[in-house]
Coordinates of C-alpha atoms in Angstrom, one line a residue:
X1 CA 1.8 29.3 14.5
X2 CA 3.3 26.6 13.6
X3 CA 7.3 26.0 13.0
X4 CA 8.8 23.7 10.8
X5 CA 10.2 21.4 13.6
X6 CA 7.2 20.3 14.5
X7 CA 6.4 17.1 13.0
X8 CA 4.4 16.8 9.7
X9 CA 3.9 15.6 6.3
X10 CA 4.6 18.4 3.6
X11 CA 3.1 17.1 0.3
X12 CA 2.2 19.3 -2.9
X13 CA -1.6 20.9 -2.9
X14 CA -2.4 19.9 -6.4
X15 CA -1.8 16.0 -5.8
X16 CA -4.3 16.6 -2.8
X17 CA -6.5 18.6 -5.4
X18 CA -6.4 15.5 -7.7
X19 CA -7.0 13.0 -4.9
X20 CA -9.9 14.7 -3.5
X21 CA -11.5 15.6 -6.9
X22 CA -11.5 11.4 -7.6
X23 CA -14.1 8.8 -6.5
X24 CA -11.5 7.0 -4.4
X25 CA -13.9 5.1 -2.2
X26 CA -13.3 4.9 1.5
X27 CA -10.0 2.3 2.0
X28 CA -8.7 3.7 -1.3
X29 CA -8.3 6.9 0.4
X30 CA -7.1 5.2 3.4
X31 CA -4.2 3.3 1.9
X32 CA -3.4 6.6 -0.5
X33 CA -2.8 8.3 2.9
X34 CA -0.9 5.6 4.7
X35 CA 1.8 5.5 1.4
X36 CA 1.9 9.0 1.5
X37 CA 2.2 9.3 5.1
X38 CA 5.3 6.6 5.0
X39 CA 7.0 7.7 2.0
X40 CA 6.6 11.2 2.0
X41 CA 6.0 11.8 6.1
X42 CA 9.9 10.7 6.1
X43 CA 11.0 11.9 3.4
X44 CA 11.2 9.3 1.0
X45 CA 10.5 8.4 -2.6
X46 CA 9.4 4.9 -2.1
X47 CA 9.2 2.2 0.9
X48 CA 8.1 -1.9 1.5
X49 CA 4.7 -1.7 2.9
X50 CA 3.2 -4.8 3.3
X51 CA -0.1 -6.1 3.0
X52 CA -0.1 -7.0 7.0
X53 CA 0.9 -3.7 7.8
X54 CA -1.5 -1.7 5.5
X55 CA -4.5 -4.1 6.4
X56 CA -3.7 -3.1 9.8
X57 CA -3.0 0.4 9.3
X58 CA -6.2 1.2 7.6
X59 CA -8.5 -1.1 9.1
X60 CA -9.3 -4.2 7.1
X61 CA -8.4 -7.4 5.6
X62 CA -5.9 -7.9 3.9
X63 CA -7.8 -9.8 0.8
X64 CA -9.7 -5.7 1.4
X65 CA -6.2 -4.5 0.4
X66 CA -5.0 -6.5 -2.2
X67 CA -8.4 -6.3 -3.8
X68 CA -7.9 -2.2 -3.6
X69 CA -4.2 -1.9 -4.1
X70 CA -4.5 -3.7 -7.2
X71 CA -7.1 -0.9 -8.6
X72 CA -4.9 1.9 -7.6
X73 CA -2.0 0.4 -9.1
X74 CA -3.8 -0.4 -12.3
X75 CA -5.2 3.2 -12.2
X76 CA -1.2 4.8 -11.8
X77 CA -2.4 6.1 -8.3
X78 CA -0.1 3.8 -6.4
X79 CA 3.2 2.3 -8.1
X80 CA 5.0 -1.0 -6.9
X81 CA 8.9 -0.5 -7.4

């Protein structure tokens, strides 16, 4: 079992319910996980991600990224602060 110093992401079922029950497609779901993963997985609200470190983080270019970023952001899945 489990204790809660070992090291992992706590994040709310029902936003995983609505991300999995959208047609994210492939490196939508990637970058969704990477915010997630360095906002949440420390504990914060927000933090600078950028495109360099996302392309590389997920996989792909960066024109990949901005392209896909700017859907999420235009859909309210992702918001730029």
């Amino acid at each position: 079992m489990k204790t809660k110093d070992e090291n992992y992401t706590m994040f709310p079922n029902t936003l995983f319910e609505v991300i999995y029950s959208t047609n994210f497609n492939a490196t939508q779901l990637k970058i969704i996980m990477l915010v997630i993963r360095y906002t949440k997985g420390f504990h914060r609200e927000s933090h600078g991600l950028s495109l360099t470190f996302i392309a590389e983080g997920v996989g792909t270019s960066k024109d990949n990224v901005s392209k896909q970023l700017i859907k999420l952001i235009k859909g309210n899945v992702i918001r730029v602060i």
